[in-house]
C-alpha positions as a LaTeX table, in Angstrom:
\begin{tabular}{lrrr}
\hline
Residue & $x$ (\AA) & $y$ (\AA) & $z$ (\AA) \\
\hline
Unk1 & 137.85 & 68.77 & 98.83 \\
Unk2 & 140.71 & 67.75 & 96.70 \\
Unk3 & 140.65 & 64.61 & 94.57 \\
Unk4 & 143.35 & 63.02 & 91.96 \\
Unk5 & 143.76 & 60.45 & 90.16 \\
Unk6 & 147.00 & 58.98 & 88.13 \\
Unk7 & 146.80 & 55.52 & 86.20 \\
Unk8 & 149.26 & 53.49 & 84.11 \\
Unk9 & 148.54 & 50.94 & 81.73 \\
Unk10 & 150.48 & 48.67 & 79.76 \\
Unk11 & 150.25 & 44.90 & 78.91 \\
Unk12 & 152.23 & 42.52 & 76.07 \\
Unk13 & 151.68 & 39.39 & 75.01 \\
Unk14 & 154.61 & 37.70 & 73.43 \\
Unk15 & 156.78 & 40.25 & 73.86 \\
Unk16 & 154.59 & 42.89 & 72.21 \\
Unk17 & 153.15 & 45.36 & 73.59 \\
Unk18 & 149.20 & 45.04 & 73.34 \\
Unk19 & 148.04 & 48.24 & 75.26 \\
Unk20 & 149.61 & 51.16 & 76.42 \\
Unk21 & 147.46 & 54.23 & 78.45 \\
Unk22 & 148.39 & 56.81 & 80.98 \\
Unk23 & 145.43 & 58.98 & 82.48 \\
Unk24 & 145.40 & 61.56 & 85.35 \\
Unk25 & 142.36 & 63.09 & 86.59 \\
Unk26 & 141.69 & 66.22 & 89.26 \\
Unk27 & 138.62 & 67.19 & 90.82 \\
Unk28 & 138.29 & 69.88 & 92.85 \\
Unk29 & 134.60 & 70.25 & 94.97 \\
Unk30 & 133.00 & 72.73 & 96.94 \\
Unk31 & 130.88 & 71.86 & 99.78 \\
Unk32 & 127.77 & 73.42 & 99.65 \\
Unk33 & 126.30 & 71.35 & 102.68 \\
Unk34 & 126.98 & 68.12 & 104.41 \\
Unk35 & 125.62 & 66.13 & 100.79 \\
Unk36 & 125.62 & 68.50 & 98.27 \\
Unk37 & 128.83 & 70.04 & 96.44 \\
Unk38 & 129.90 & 71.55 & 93.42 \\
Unk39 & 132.51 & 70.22 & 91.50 \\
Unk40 & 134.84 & 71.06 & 88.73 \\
Unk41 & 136.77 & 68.21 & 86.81 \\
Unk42 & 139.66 & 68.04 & 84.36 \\
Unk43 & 140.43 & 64.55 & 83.34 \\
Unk44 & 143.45 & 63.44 & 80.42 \\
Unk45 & 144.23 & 60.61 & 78.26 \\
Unk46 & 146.56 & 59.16 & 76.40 \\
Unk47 & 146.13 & 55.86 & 74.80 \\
Unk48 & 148.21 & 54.56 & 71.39 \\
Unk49 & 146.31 & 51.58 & 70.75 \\
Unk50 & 143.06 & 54.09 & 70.49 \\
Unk51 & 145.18 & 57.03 & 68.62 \\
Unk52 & 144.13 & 58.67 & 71.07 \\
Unk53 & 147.61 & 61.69 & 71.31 \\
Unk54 & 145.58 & 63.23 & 73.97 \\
Unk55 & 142.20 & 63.96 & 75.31 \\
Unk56 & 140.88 & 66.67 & 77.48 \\
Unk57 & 137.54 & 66.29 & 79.58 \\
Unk58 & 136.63 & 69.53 & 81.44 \\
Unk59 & 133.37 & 69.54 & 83.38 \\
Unk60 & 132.21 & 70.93 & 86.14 \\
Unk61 & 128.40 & 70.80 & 87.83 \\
Unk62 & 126.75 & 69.36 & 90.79 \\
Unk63 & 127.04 & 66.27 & 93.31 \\
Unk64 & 124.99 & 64.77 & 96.02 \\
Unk65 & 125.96 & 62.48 & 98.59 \\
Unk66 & 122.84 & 59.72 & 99.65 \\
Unk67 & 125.44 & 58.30 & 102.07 \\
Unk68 & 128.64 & 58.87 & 103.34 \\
Unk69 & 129.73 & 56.96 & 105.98 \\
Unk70 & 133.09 & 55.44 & 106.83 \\
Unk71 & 131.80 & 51.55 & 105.43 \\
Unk72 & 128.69 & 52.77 & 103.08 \\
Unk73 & 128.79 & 55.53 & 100.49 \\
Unk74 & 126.86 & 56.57 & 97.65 \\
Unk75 & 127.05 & 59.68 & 95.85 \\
Unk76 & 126.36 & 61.25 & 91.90 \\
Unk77 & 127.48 & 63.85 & 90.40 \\
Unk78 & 126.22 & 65.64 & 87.07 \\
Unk79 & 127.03 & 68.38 & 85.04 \\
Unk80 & 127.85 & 69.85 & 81.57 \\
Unk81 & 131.40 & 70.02 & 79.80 \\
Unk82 & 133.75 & 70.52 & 77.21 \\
Unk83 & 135.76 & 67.39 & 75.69 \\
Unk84 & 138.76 & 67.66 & 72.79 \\
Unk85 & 140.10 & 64.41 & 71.07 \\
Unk86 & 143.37 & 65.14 & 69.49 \\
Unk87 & 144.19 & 61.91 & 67.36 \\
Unk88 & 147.52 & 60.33 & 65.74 \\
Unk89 & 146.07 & 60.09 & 62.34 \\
Unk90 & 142.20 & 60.59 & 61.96 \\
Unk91 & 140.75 & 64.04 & 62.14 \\
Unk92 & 140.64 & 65.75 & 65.77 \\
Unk93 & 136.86 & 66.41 & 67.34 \\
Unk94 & 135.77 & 68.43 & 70.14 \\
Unk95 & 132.26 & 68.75 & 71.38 \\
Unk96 & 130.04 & 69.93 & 74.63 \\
Unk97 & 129.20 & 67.08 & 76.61 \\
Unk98 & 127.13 & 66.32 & 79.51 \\
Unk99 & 128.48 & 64.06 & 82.07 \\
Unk100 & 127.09 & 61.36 & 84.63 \\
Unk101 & 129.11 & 59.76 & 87.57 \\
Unk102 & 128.41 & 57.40 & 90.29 \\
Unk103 & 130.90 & 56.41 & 93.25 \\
Unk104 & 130.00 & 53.34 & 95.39 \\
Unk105 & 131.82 & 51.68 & 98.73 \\
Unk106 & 130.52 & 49.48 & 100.75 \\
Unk107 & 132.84 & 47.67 & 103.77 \\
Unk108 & 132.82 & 43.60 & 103.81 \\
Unk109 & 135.22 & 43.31 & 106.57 \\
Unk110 & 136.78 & 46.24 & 108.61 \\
Unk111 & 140.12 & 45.75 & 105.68 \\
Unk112 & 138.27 & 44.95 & 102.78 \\
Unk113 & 135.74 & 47.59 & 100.63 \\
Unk114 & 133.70 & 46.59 & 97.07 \\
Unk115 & 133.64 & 49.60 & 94.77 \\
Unk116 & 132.00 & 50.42 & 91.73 \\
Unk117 & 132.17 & 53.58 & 90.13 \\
Unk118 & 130.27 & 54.86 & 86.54 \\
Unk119 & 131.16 & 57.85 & 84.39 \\
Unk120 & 129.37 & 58.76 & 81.40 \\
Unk121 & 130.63 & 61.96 & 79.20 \\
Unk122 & 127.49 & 62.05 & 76.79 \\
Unk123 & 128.49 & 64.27 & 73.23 \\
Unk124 & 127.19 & 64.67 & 70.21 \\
Unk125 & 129.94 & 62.59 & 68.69 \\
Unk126 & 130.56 & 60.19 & 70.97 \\
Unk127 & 129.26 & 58.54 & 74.20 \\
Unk128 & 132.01 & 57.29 & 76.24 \\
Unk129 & 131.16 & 55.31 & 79.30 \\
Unk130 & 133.45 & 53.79 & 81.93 \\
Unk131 & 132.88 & 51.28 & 84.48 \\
Unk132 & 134.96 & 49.70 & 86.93 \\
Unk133 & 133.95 & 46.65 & 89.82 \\
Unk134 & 136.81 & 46.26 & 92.56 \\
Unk135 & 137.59 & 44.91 & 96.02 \\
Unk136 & 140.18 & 46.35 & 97.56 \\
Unk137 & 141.79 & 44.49 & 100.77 \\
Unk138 & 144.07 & 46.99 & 103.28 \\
Unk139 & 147.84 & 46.27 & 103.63 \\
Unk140 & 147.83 & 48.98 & 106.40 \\
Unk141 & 146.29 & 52.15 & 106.50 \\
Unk142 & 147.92 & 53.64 & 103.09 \\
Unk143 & 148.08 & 50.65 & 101.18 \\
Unk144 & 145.59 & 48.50 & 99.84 \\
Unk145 & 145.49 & 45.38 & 97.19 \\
Unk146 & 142.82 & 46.18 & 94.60 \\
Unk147 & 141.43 & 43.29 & 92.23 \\
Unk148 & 139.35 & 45.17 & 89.64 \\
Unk149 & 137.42 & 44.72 & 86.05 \\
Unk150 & 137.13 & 47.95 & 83.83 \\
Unk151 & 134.83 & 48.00 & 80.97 \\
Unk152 & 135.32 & 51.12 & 78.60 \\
Unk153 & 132.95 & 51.80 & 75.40 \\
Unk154 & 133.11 & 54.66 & 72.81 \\
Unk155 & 129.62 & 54.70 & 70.19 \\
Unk156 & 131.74 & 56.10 & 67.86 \\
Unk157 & 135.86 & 55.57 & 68.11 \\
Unk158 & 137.88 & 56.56 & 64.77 \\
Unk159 & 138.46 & 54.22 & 62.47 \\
Unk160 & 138.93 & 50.93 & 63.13 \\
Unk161 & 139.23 & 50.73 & 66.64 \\
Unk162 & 136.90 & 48.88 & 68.93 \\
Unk163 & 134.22 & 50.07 & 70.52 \\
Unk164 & 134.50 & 48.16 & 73.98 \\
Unk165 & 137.70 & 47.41 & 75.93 \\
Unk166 & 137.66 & 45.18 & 78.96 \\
Unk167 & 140.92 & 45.01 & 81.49 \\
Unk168 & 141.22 & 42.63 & 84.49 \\
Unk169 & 143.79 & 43.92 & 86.97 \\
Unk170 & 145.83 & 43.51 & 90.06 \\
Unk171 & 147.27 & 46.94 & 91.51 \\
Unk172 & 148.44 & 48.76 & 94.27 \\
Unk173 & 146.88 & 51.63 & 95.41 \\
Unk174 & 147.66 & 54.75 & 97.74 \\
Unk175 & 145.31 & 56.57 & 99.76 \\
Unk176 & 146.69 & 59.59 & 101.93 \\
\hline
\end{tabular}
């Protein structure tokens, strides 16, 4: 199975911008029964408001489906990794991490799904963690209206920065 993943970010208040991130994710798994895979991931980011020039997450490890049908699914993964941080203007890290994930759906209606989703990249470092609580309602069978709430952390972000980020969106999404 083939997954990806491309997101945009940007917001402004008064004219200036406030936030600016662009990620893209791939996984690529191998079914090793009907609810067990393997997996290997490479996720990137790029956020200037984090000096964050870009970040590399490469893990790869082993998932389990409890449920997976069309209105009710439930699966984890977990697995081991390598993660660079390659900053503006502090000094650059890299470290082995070991990584978490949890992927929920579950149908309301026959249009509309609630999904929350959990990743966890565990280092040395740094603990990121990444949350994200959404109902999605079906245009048609491609296109869907998504209402979601993201909450980000970092234990340890560079400098100044903060260590929790929050974003409260309205998008568009694609499924083929």
């Amino acid at each position: 199975e083939h997954y990806g993943k491309v997101e945009a970010y940007n917001d402004s208040t008064d004219e200036v911008t406030t936030a600016e991130r662009y990620s893209a994710e791939y996984k690529l798994s191998y079914l090793m029964s009907e609810t067990d895979y393997l997996y290997g991931n490479i996720r990137f980011v790029t956020d200037r408001f984090e000096d964050i020039d870009q970040s590399w997450a490469y893990t790869g490890g082993w998932g389990h489906r409890f449920y997976d049908e069309e209105k009710f699914k439930l699966s984890t993964e977990v697995g081991a990794g390598y993660k660079t941080y390659d900053y503006d203007e502090a000094e650059d890290r890299e470290e082995i991490i070991v990584s978490g994930y949890l992927d929920f759906l579950y149908g309301l209606t026959e249009t509309t799904d609630f999904t929350q989703t959990a990743l966890v990249e565990y280092g040395e470092d740094n603990t990121f963690v990444e949350t994200e609580t959404a109902l999605a309602v079906a245009i048609n069978s491609s296109l869907a209206l998504k209402a979601s709430y993201t909450w980000r952390h970092n234990t340890d972000p560079v400098d100044d920065k903060k260590k929790s980020d929050t974003i409260t969106a309205l998008s568009l999404t694609y499924d083929f």
